[in-house]
């Protein structure tokens, strides 16, 4: 099992941008779908975005389409989530996840390993 470490969270104002990073160690991410989930206070963890192991396809929850972009750099063993036009409802702890080898990662059931999370807070 490898380790996933998120970074890049913080406190920003409405309309600002942040880029989250997820650095993997102990295992190459090359053949694994990677994704981001988030959990707001008092709510269940939810899917945000994912990218296929090949990088050929990306998936987003409706509320972030057009604002968030997921990408991966296999050479750096890192996955990114570029978040633009942030809104207060984006406030949550953001978790990086890896799915099963060459599988899909579009919901919680597809995740096989998790990072510890990074807090994103958007003030109005």
PDB file of N, CA and C in Angstrom, residues 5 14 16 19 22 27 30 37 62-63 67 71 76 86 92 97-99 103 113 115 118 120 122:
ATOM      1  N   UNK A   5      -0.648  11.971   0.180  1.00  0.00           N
ATOM      2  CA  UNK A   5      -0.549  13.156   1.026  1.00  0.00           C
ATOM      3  C   UNK A   5      -1.048  14.364   0.255  1.00  0.00           C
ATOM      4  N   UNK A  14     -14.661  34.084  -1.601  1.00  0.00           N
ATOM      5  CA  UNK A  14     -15.487  33.682  -2.737  1.00  0.00           C
ATOM      6  C   UNK A  14     -14.895  34.204  -4.037  1.00  0.00           C
ATOM      7  N   UNK A  16     -12.148  33.058  -5.443  1.00  0.00           N
ATOM      8  CA  UNK A  16     -10.709  32.796  -5.507  1.00  0.00           C
ATOM      9  C   UNK A  16     -10.424  31.412  -6.091  1.00  0.00           C
ATOM     10  N   UNK A  19      -5.153  25.385  -5.810  1.00  0.00           N
ATOM     11  CA  UNK A  19      -4.758  24.147  -6.461  1.00  0.00           C
ATOM     12  C   UNK A  19      -4.338  23.155  -5.394  1.00  0.00           C
ATOM     13  N   UNK A  22      -1.874  16.071  -4.603  1.00  0.00           N
ATOM     14  CA  UNK A  22      -1.879  14.786  -3.912  1.00  0.00           C
ATOM     15  C   UNK A  22      -0.632  14.033  -4.352  1.00  0.00           C
ATOM     16  N   UNK A  27       4.252   3.733  -4.027  1.00  0.00           N
ATOM     17  CA  UNK A  27       3.642   3.001  -5.133  1.00  0.00           C
ATOM     18  C   UNK A  27       3.383   3.979  -6.264  1.00  0.00           C
ATOM     19  N   UNK A  30       0.629   5.130 -11.788  1.00  0.00           N
ATOM     20  CA  UNK A  30       0.479   5.006 -13.242  1.00  0.00           C
ATOM     21  C   UNK A  30      -0.752   4.224 -13.661  1.00  0.00           C
ATOM     22  N   UNK A  37     -12.388  13.628  -3.300  1.00  0.00           N
ATOM     23  CA  UNK A  37     -13.667  13.623  -2.613  1.00  0.00           C
ATOM     24  C   UNK A  37     -13.637  14.746  -1.585  1.00  0.00           C
ATOM     25  N   UNK A  62     -21.671  17.413 -10.706  1.00  0.00           N
ATOM     26  CA  UNK A  62     -22.282  18.528 -11.431  1.00  0.00           C
ATOM     27  C   UNK A  62     -21.938  19.892 -10.835  1.00  0.00           C
ATOM     28  N   UNK A  63     -21.857  19.974  -9.530  1.00  0.00           N
ATOM     29  CA  UNK A  63     -21.680  21.279  -8.883  1.00  0.00           C
ATOM     30  C   UNK A  63     -20.318  21.910  -9.131  1.00  0.00           C
ATOM     31  N   UNK A  67     -15.672  24.605 -13.223  1.00  0.00           N
ATOM     32  CA  UNK A  67     -14.876  25.360 -12.248  1.00  0.00           C
ATOM     33  C   UNK A  67     -13.646  24.594 -11.787  1.00  0.00           C
ATOM     34  N   UNK A  71      -6.124  16.764 -12.876  1.00  0.00           N
ATOM     35  CA  UNK A  71      -5.060  16.368 -13.791  1.00  0.00           C
ATOM     36  C   UNK A  71      -4.080  15.478 -13.038  1.00  0.00           C
ATOM     37  N   UNK A  76       5.704  12.680 -11.786  1.00  0.00           N
ATOM     38  CA  UNK A  76       5.860  13.218 -10.441  1.00  0.00           C
ATOM     39  C   UNK A  76       5.036  12.446  -9.417  1.00  0.00           C
ATOM     40  N   UNK A  86     -14.220  29.678  -6.518  1.00  0.00           N
ATOM     41  CA  UNK A  86     -14.665  28.950  -5.330  1.00  0.00           C
ATOM     42  C   UNK A  86     -15.859  29.625  -4.674  1.00  0.00           C
ATOM     43  N   UNK A  92     -14.947  22.389   2.730  1.00  0.00           N
ATOM     44  CA  UNK A  92     -14.935  20.986   3.127  1.00  0.00           C
ATOM     45  C   UNK A  92     -13.492  20.539   3.340  1.00  0.00           C
ATOM     46  N   UNK A  97      -7.934  10.117  -3.310  1.00  0.00           N
ATOM     47  CA  UNK A  97      -8.167   8.681  -3.247  1.00  0.00           C
ATOM     48  C   UNK A  97      -7.620   8.013  -4.489  1.00  0.00           C
ATOM     49  N   UNK A  98      -7.242   6.763  -4.320  1.00  0.00           N
ATOM     50  CA  UNK A  98      -6.826   5.929  -5.444  1.00  0.00           C
ATOM     51  C   UNK A  98      -7.821   4.787  -5.584  1.00  0.00           C
ATOM     52  N   UNK A  99      -8.116   4.437  -6.813  1.00  0.00           N
ATOM     53  CA  UNK A  99      -9.046   3.345  -7.057  1.00  0.00           C
ATOM     54  C   UNK A  99      -8.324   2.038  -7.325  1.00  0.00           C
ATOM     55  N   UNK A 103      -9.200   0.498 -12.889  1.00  0.00           N
ATOM     56  CA  UNK A 103     -10.654   0.532 -12.714  1.00  0.00           C
ATOM     57  C   UNK A 103     -11.200   1.934 -12.866  1.00  0.00           C
ATOM     58  N   UNK A 113      -7.756   3.462  -1.420  1.00  0.00           N
ATOM     59  CA  UNK A 113      -6.866   4.067  -0.428  1.00  0.00           C
ATOM     60  C   UNK A 113      -7.132   5.559  -0.384  1.00  0.00           C
ATOM     61  N   UNK A 115      -5.997   9.604   1.356  1.00  0.00           N
ATOM     62  CA  UNK A 115      -5.098  10.494   2.065  1.00  0.00           C
ATOM     63  C   UNK A 115      -5.772  10.986   3.334  1.00  0.00           C
ATOM     64  N   UNK A 118      -7.161  17.675   3.294  1.00  0.00           N
ATOM     65  CA  UNK A 118      -6.711  19.050   3.443  1.00  0.00           C
ATOM     66  C   UNK A 118      -7.937  19.951   3.487  1.00  0.00           C
ATOM     67  N   UNK A 120     -10.299  23.070   3.010  1.00  0.00           N
ATOM     68  CA  UNK A 120     -10.569  24.205   2.139  1.00  0.00           C
ATOM     69  C   UNK A 120     -11.738  24.975   2.739  1.00  0.00           C
ATOM     70  N   UNK A 122     -13.964  28.531   2.239  1.00  0.00           N
ATOM     71  CA  UNK A 122     -14.271  29.652   1.359  1.00  0.00           C
ATOM     72  C   UNK A 122     -15.206  30.599   2.105  1.00  0.00           C
TER      73      UNK A 122
END
